[in-house]
GROMACS .gro file of C-alpha atoms in nm:
model
  348
    1MET     CA    1  -1.446  -2.352  -1.709
    2ASN     CA    2  -1.415  -2.002  -1.857
    3LYS     CA    3  -1.760  -1.865  -1.776
    4PRO     CA    4  -1.775  -1.491  -1.698
    5SER     CA    5  -1.924  -1.561  -1.357
    6HIS     CA    6  -1.626  -1.780  -1.268
    7ARG     CA    7  -1.370  -1.507  -1.333
    8TRP     CA    8  -1.557  -1.273  -1.099
    9LEU     CA    9  -1.562  -1.547  -0.836
   10ILE     CA   10  -1.185  -1.584  -0.876
   11LEU     CA   11  -1.138  -1.207  -0.844
   12ALA     CA   12  -1.346  -1.206  -0.526
   13VAL     CA   13  -1.132  -1.485  -0.376
   14LEU     CA   14  -0.807  -1.308  -0.475
   15PHE     CA   15  -0.934  -0.984  -0.324
   16ALA     CA   16  -1.031  -1.159  -0.001
   17SER     CA   17  -0.697  -1.339   0.021
   18ARG     CA   18  -0.486  -1.030  -0.048
   19THR     CA   19  -0.691  -0.839   0.211
   20GLY     CA   20  -0.507  -1.054   0.465
   21LEU     CA   21  -0.188  -0.858   0.393
   22GLY     CA   22  -0.334  -0.532   0.519
   23PHE     CA   23  -0.522  -0.706   0.800
   24GLN     CA   24  -0.201  -0.866   0.924
   25PHE     CA   25   0.010  -0.554   0.876
   26GLN     CA   26  -0.223  -0.349   1.097
   27THR     CA   27  -0.193  -0.578   1.402
   28LEU     CA   28   0.101  -0.401   1.566
   29GLY     CA   29  -0.030  -0.054   1.505
   30SER     CA   30  -0.367  -0.140   1.655
   31VAL     CA   31  -0.238  -0.300   1.976
   32SER     CA   32   0.072  -0.082   2.026
   33ASP     CA   33  -0.064   0.079   2.343
   34HIS     CA   34  -0.110  -0.265   2.500
   35LEU     CA   35   0.248  -0.364   2.412
   36VAL     CA   36   0.384  -0.039   2.557
   37ASP     CA   37   0.191  -0.087   2.882
   38ILE     CA   38   0.258  -0.460   2.924
   39PHE     CA   39   0.614  -0.503   2.794
   40GLY     CA   40   0.750  -0.152   2.839
   41PHE     CA   41   0.827  -0.100   2.472
   42ASN     CA   42   0.886   0.256   2.360
   43PHE     CA   43   0.729   0.381   2.040
   44ALA     CA   44   1.058   0.373   1.850
   45GLU     CA   45   1.068  -0.003   1.919
   46ILE     CA   46   0.705  -0.036   1.809
   47GLY     CA   47   0.794   0.148   1.490
   48MET     CA   48   1.092  -0.084   1.441
   49LEU     CA   49   0.863  -0.387   1.471
   50ILE     CA   50   0.621  -0.239   1.217
   51GLY     CA   51   0.912  -0.177   0.982
   52ALA     CA   52   1.035  -0.533   1.037
   53PHE     CA   53   0.715  -0.655   0.869
   54LEU     CA   54   0.846  -0.498   0.549
   55LEU     CA   55   1.218  -0.573   0.596
   56PRO     CA   56   1.227  -0.924   0.437
   57GLY     CA   57   1.093  -0.774   0.115
   58MET     CA   58   1.428  -0.603   0.050
   59VAL     CA   59   1.582  -0.948   0.001
   60LEU     CA   60   1.287  -1.148  -0.133
   61ALA     CA   61   1.137  -0.905  -0.383
   62VAL     CA   62   1.388  -0.977  -0.662
   63PRO     CA   63   1.405  -1.360  -0.646
   64CYS     CA   64   1.033  -1.396  -0.573
   65GLY     CA   65   0.904  -1.091  -0.760
   66PHE     CA   66   0.667  -1.045  -0.459
   67VAL     CA   67   0.512  -1.354  -0.616
   68VAL     CA   68   0.195  -1.434  -0.426
   69THR     CA   69   0.057  -1.093  -0.351
   70ASN     CA   70   0.167  -0.886  -0.649
   71ILE     CA   71   0.308  -1.051  -0.959
   72TYR     CA   72   0.135  -1.388  -0.917
   73PHE     CA   73  -0.201  -1.245  -0.817
   74THR     CA   74  -0.170  -0.982  -1.089
   75LYS     CA   75  -0.098  -1.253  -1.345
   76MET     CA   76  -0.404  -1.447  -1.230
   77VAL     CA   77  -0.626  -1.144  -1.282
   78ALA     CA   78  -0.464  -1.062  -1.617
   79ASP     CA   79  -0.519  -1.418  -1.743
   80TRP     CA   80  -0.888  -1.409  -1.659
   81PHE     CA   81  -0.970  -1.047  -1.746
   82ASP     CA   82  -0.748  -0.978  -2.048
   83GLY     CA   83  -0.969  -0.773  -2.279
   84LYS     CA   84  -1.261  -0.805  -2.036
   85GLU     CA   85  -1.284  -0.526  -1.773
   86LEU     CA   86  -0.911  -0.559  -1.697
   87ALA     CA   87  -0.872  -0.208  -1.555
   88THR     CA   88  -1.171  -0.258  -1.325
   89ALA     CA   89  -1.041  -0.594  -1.206
   90MET     CA   90  -0.692  -0.458  -1.135
   91ALA     CA   91  -0.836  -0.166  -0.940
   92VAL     CA   92  -1.038  -0.407  -0.726
   93LEU     CA   93  -0.728  -0.617  -0.656
   94VAL     CA   94  -0.509  -0.322  -0.554
   95MET     CA   95  -0.769  -0.185  -0.313
   96SER     CA   96  -0.758  -0.506  -0.108
   97TRP     CA   97  -0.456  -0.370   0.086
   98PRO     CA   98  -0.627  -0.060   0.234
   99PHE     CA   99  -0.945  -0.264   0.284
  100GLY     CA  100  -0.750  -0.509   0.500
  101ILE     CA  101  -0.592  -0.225   0.694
  102ALA     CA  102  -0.933  -0.068   0.757
  103MET     CA  103  -1.060  -0.405   0.882
  104GLY     CA  104  -0.764  -0.427   1.116
  105GLN     CA  105  -0.800  -0.074   1.249
  106ILE     CA  106  -1.145  -0.156   1.380
  107GLY     CA  107  -1.131  -0.534   1.428
  108HIS     CA  108  -0.796  -0.558   1.608
  109VAL     CA  109  -0.880  -0.283   1.856
  110TRP     CA  110  -1.214  -0.450   1.925
  111LEU     CA  111  -1.053  -0.793   1.973
  112ALA     CA  112  -0.785  -0.651   2.206
  113ALA     CA  113  -1.047  -0.472   2.415
  114LEU     CA  114  -1.291  -0.764   2.430
  115PHE     CA  115  -1.044  -1.050   2.471
  116ASP     CA  116  -0.669  -0.992   2.474
  117TRP     CA  117  -0.408  -0.818   2.256
  118ARG     CA  118  -0.287  -1.159   2.134
  119MET     CA  119  -0.622  -1.220   1.964
  120ALA     CA  120  -0.537  -0.960   1.698
  121PHE     CA  121  -0.241  -1.172   1.587
  122VAL     CA  122  -0.437  -1.495   1.611
  123ALA     CA  123  -0.722  -1.355   1.401
  124ALA     CA  124  -0.483  -1.222   1.136
  125SER     CA  125  -0.304  -1.558   1.112
  126ILE     CA  126  -0.631  -1.750   1.079
  127TYR     CA  127  -0.755  -1.507   0.813
  128CYS     CA  128  -0.437  -1.541   0.605
  129GLY     CA  129  -0.455  -1.919   0.628
  130LEU     CA  130  -0.818  -1.923   0.514
  131GLY     CA  131  -0.730  -1.683   0.231
  132ALA     CA  132  -0.456  -1.912   0.103
  133LEU     CA  133  -0.690  -2.212   0.127
  134GLY     CA  134  -0.951  -2.021  -0.073
  135VAL     CA  135  -0.708  -1.944  -0.355
  136PHE     CA  136  -0.581  -2.302  -0.374
  137SER     CA  137  -0.938  -2.433  -0.376
  138VAL     CA  138  -1.096  -2.197  -0.629
  139TYR     CA  139  -0.831  -2.077  -0.870
  140ARG     CA  140  -0.793  -2.248  -1.206
  141THR     CA  141  -0.583  -2.135  -1.503
  142PRO     CA  142  -0.809  -2.035  -1.794
  143GLU     CA  143  -0.791  -2.256  -2.101
  144TYR     CA  144  -0.698  -1.970  -2.333
  145ALA     CA  145  -0.408  -1.839  -2.121
  146GLU     CA  146  -0.084  -1.860  -2.317
  147ASP     CA  147   0.273  -1.747  -2.262
  148HIS     CA  148   0.389  -1.432  -2.437
  149ALA     CA  149   0.581  -1.477  -2.760
  150HIS     CA  150   0.885  -1.309  -2.608
  151PRO     CA  151   1.010  -1.464  -2.284
  152PRO     CA  152   1.078  -1.241  -1.982
  153GLN     CA  153   1.427  -1.094  -1.962
  154TRP     CA  154   1.640  -1.056  -1.651
  155GLY     CA  155   1.836  -0.741  -1.582
  156LEU     CA  156   1.768  -0.377  -1.661
  157PRO     CA  157   1.965  -0.136  -1.881
  158SER     CA  158   2.095   0.171  -1.701
  159ASN     CA  159   1.816   0.403  -1.817
  160GLU     CA  160   1.543   0.164  -1.699
  161LEU     CA  161   1.721   0.091  -1.371
  162THR     CA  162   1.747   0.462  -1.295
  163LEU     CA  163   1.379   0.526  -1.371
  164THR     CA  164   1.270   0.215  -1.180
  165LEU     CA  165   1.459   0.321  -0.867
  166LEU     CA  166   1.318   0.674  -0.889
  167ALA     CA  167   0.964   0.541  -0.935
  168SER     CA  168   1.007   0.312  -0.634
  169ILE     CA  169   1.119   0.608  -0.421
  170VAL     CA  170   0.802   0.799  -0.515
  171TRP     CA  171   0.589   0.496  -0.421
  172ALA     CA  172   0.787   0.431  -0.102
  173LEU     CA  173   0.760   0.788   0.030
  174PHE     CA  174   0.388   0.794  -0.046
  175ASN     CA  175   0.322   0.464   0.132
  176ALA     CA  176   0.551   0.554   0.421
  177GLY     CA  177   0.340   0.864   0.489
  178TYR     CA  178   0.028   0.645   0.487
  179ILE     CA  179   0.185   0.390   0.723
  180VAL     CA  180   0.292   0.660   0.971
  181PHE     CA  181  -0.059   0.807   0.962
  182LEU     CA  182  -0.209   0.465   1.035
  183SER     CA  183   0.039   0.396   1.315
  184PHE     CA  184   0.018   0.727   1.504
  185GLY     CA  185  -0.296   0.908   1.386
  186ALA     CA  186  -0.513   0.745   1.651
  187SER     CA  187  -0.270   0.859   1.924
  188VAL     CA  188  -0.325   1.221   1.817
  189LEU     CA  189  -0.699   1.174   1.856
  190THR     CA  190  -0.672   1.002   2.195
  191ASP     CA  191  -0.460   1.294   2.314
  192GLY     CA  192  -0.752   1.510   2.205
  193GLY     CA  193  -1.002   1.319   2.419
  194TYR     CA  194  -1.121   1.031   2.203
  195GLY     CA  195  -1.133   0.675   2.336
  196PRO     CA  196  -0.907   0.413   2.171
  197THR     CA  197  -1.189   0.247   1.975
  198GLY     CA  198  -1.337   0.576   1.858
  199ALA     CA  199  -0.998   0.710   1.753
  200ALA     CA  200  -0.915   0.393   1.558
  201THR     CA  201  -1.255   0.400   1.388
  202ILE     CA  202  -1.209   0.759   1.274
  203ILE     CA  203  -0.858   0.697   1.140
  204SER     CA  204  -0.988   0.389   0.956
  205LEU     CA  205  -1.228   0.608   0.757
  206ALA     CA  206  -0.937   0.711   0.535
  207SER     CA  207  -0.874   0.350   0.434
  208TRP     CA  208  -1.242   0.278   0.373
  209VAL     CA  209  -1.292   0.569   0.133
  210MET     CA  210  -0.971   0.484  -0.051
  211LEU     CA  211  -1.159   0.188  -0.197
  212PHE     CA  212  -1.348   0.437  -0.414
  213SER     CA  213  -1.124   0.743  -0.442
  214GLY     CA  214  -0.831   0.554  -0.595
  215ALA     CA  215  -1.034   0.423  -0.887
  216MET     CA  216  -1.205   0.758  -0.941
  217CYS     CA  217  -0.874   0.946  -0.939
  218GLY     CA  218  -0.731   0.707  -1.196
  219GLN     CA  219  -1.026   0.761  -1.427
  220ILE     CA  220  -0.999   1.141  -1.395
  221SER     CA  221  -0.627   1.122  -1.471
  222ASP     CA  222  -0.686   0.909  -1.779
  223ARG     CA  223  -0.947   1.153  -1.912
  224LEU     CA  224  -0.764   1.477  -1.838
  225ARG     CA  225  -0.417   1.335  -1.917
  226LYS     CA  226  -0.257   1.553  -1.650
  227PRO     CA  227  -0.136   1.299  -1.392
  228ASP     CA  228   0.133   1.519  -1.240
  229ALA     CA  229  -0.100   1.813  -1.176
  230ILE     CA  230  -0.356   1.581  -1.018
  231LEU     CA  231  -0.087   1.415  -0.806
  232TYR     CA  232   0.044   1.745  -0.670
  233CYS     CA  233  -0.307   1.869  -0.588
  234CYS     CA  234  -0.387   1.544  -0.406
  235LEU     CA  235  -0.061   1.554  -0.210
  236ALA     CA  236  -0.138   1.911  -0.106
  237GLY     CA  237  -0.476   1.795   0.022
  238GLY     CA  238  -0.314   1.509   0.211
  239ILE     CA  239  -0.053   1.737   0.371
  240THR     CA  240  -0.324   1.981   0.478
  241SER     CA  241  -0.535   1.709   0.639
  242LEU     CA  242  -0.232   1.571   0.826
  243LEU     CA  243  -0.117   1.907   0.962
  244LEU     CA  244  -0.468   1.994   1.082
  245LEU     CA  245  -0.524   1.660   1.261
  246PRO     CA  246  -0.468   1.802   1.615
  247TRP     CA  247  -0.788   2.003   1.566
  248THR     CA  248  -0.974   1.693   1.674
  249GLN     CA  249  -1.319   1.851   1.648
  250PHE     CA  250  -1.271   1.813   1.272
  251ALA     CA  251  -1.119   1.463   1.297
  252VAL     CA  252  -1.387   1.284   1.092
  253GLY     CA  253  -1.367   1.534   0.808
  254LEU     CA  254  -0.987   1.537   0.810
  255SER     CA  255  -0.965   1.158   0.798
  256LEU     CA  256  -1.212   1.151   0.509
  257LEU     CA  257  -1.014   1.423   0.331
  258PHE     CA  258  -0.694   1.225   0.371
  259GLY     CA  259  -0.852   0.915   0.218
  260LEU     CA  260  -1.055   1.087  -0.053
  261ILE     CA  261  -0.786   1.330  -0.169
  262GLY     CA  262  -0.449   1.255  -0.010
  263MET     CA  263  -0.439   0.882  -0.086
  264ALA     CA  264  -0.633   0.898  -0.413
  265PRO     CA  265  -0.333   0.915  -0.652
  266ALA     CA  266  -0.199   0.567  -0.565
  267GLY     CA  267  -0.280   0.444  -0.916
  268ILE     CA  268  -0.112   0.746  -1.076
  269ILE     CA  269   0.210   0.670  -0.889
  270MET     CA  270   0.202   0.296  -0.966
  271ALA     CA  271   0.160   0.383  -1.334
  272LEU     CA  272   0.517   0.513  -1.327
  273THR     CA  273   0.635   0.151  -1.332
  274THR     CA  274   0.498   0.102  -1.684
  275GLN     CA  275   0.697   0.408  -1.797
  276ALA     CA  276   1.017   0.301  -1.623
  277MET     CA  277   1.078  -0.038  -1.785
  278ALA     CA  278   1.004  -0.231  -2.104
  279PRO     CA  279   0.726  -0.496  -2.089
  280ARG     CA  280   0.955  -0.798  -2.126
  281ARG     CA  281   1.168  -0.684  -1.832
  282ARG     CA  282   0.883  -0.597  -1.596
  283ALA     CA  283   0.894  -0.926  -1.404
  284PHE     CA  284   1.253  -0.853  -1.299
  285GLY     CA  285   1.199  -0.477  -1.283
  286ILE     CA  286   0.907  -0.504  -1.043
  287GLY     CA  287   1.132  -0.708  -0.813
  288VAL     CA  288   1.389  -0.427  -0.818
  289PHE     CA  289   1.109  -0.176  -0.766
  290PHE     CA  290   0.983  -0.349  -0.451
  291SER     CA  291   1.333  -0.412  -0.311
  292SER     CA  292   1.403  -0.039  -0.325
  293TYR     CA  293   1.054   0.033  -0.191
  294TYR     CA  294   1.112  -0.181   0.117
  295LEU     CA  295   1.457  -0.030   0.175
  296VAL     CA  296   1.308   0.321   0.191
  297THR     CA  297   0.986   0.231   0.375
  298THR     CA  298   1.120   0.001   0.648
  299PRO     CA  299   1.292   0.262   0.871
  300THR     CA  300   1.015   0.523   0.856
  301PRO     CA  301   0.792   0.378   1.134
  302TRP     CA  302   1.098   0.362   1.359
  303ILE     CA  303   1.180   0.728   1.285
  304ALA     CA  304   0.819   0.824   1.360
  305GLY     CA  305   0.825   0.627   1.686
  306TRP     CA  306   1.155   0.790   1.785
  307LEU     CA  307   0.999   1.133   1.730
  308PHE     CA  308   0.709   1.032   1.956
  309ASP     CA  309   0.939   0.901   2.228
  310THR     CA  310   1.170   1.203   2.214
  311THR     CA  311   0.902   1.471   2.222
  312GLY     CA  312   0.620   1.288   2.398
  313ILE     CA  313   0.388   1.445   2.142
  314ALA     CA  314   0.198   1.222   1.896
  315TYR     CA  315   0.166   1.511   1.650
  316TRP     CA  316   0.535   1.503   1.550
  317PRO     CA  317   0.507   1.166   1.371
  318ILE     CA  318   0.214   1.315   1.178
  319VAL     CA  319   0.429   1.615   1.080
  320PHE     CA  320   0.685   1.359   0.962
  321ALA     CA  321   0.413   1.192   0.752
  322ALA     CA  322   0.330   1.530   0.596
  323ALA     CA  323   0.699   1.575   0.512
  324LEU     CA  324   0.703   1.234   0.344
  325PHE     CA  325   0.411   1.345   0.127
  326LEU     CA  326   0.600   1.663   0.037
  327PHE     CA  327   0.904   1.461  -0.068
  328THR     CA  328   0.675   1.232  -0.269
  329GLY     CA  329   0.594   1.529  -0.491
  330ILE     CA  330   0.961   1.628  -0.515
  331ALA     CA  331   1.061   1.272  -0.608
  332ASN     CA  332   0.794   1.263  -0.879
  333ALA     CA  333   0.930   1.589  -1.022
  334VAL     CA  334   1.281   1.437  -1.027
  335PHE     CA  335   1.144   1.129  -1.205
  336ARG     CA  336   0.989   1.348  -1.476
  337TYR     CA  337   1.309   1.552  -1.512
  338VAL     CA  338   1.526   1.243  -1.554
  339GLN     CA  339   1.268   1.070  -1.776
  340GLY     CA  340   1.287   1.356  -2.024
  341ARG     CA  341   1.666   1.316  -2.054
  342LEU     CA  342   1.701   0.938  -2.083
  343PRO     CA  343   1.620   0.707  -2.377
  344LYS     CA  344   1.266   0.568  -2.373
  345PRO     CA  345   1.247   0.204  -2.252
  346THR     CA  346   1.217  -0.045  -2.537
  347ASN     CA  347   1.199  -0.424  -2.569
  348VAL     CA  348   1.538  -0.439  -2.741
   0.00000   0.00000   0.00000
């Protein structure tokens, strides 16, 4: 059952299932005001709960290799699209995370307003369950899929470990800035006079346009072969859009700018993983990569919430997000500096 139409059906199911990750992740951020009002949480505690979503990954990423949502789903796509629109298929799979977040930014706020804040969590749980059922029902291993001639290898030599940890820091800082923007951007807009639903909708625009800007940025980088220059320009655009967010009369344009420019280089950053480790050690290396990623990312929502609680001003978490984007660029420069002074990863 290796028809071309079937592999696109499988990709669609994998995309829909992985969308549940972003949809579930966004629950707390979308109903945080309800939890503050009802249970008396402060925003540091809300940030801690958001970070707790990522915390188990520090322990599970190495033994599981983030199996279901990253390595396993990636392997599924690679098996079906190897030599057949593989880059397109991978781009579609990766964009499922921001698509799920965008769904949650609108859907969870709407559910909380129409029914009850608990409905956001119920809807996310049902969606994830249906996504898993869809994968189990539809996915089949292609007949021509074979194991690689060289089996995967555990452990990383010192040069690859160093580069992998540096690459994960770049990815973690970048995603942490995005998470803080998602968690507190709407609060900036509500302080400026927007209603909760309108503010959430505007902030979600960044995630919607990421579905297209990420793939386009990757193609431009491949053609121009200047990934670092493109990355720094995009980060500058993201920092600018974050710092200008209190000018809420430009909120729609700033959110679009953040998604179109600021978040566009996600693929460029993820490409660092292929430069950090040899192919036969990537299964283990990606586990190390995500463990370090979770370690760096987990406390950032708590820090942002603490800034909000301490100052009473929603803009300070956004300034923190801009700082995270600045340090993303610095970390990438450090990666390049170290990369030029260490032996190139090989399969030996």
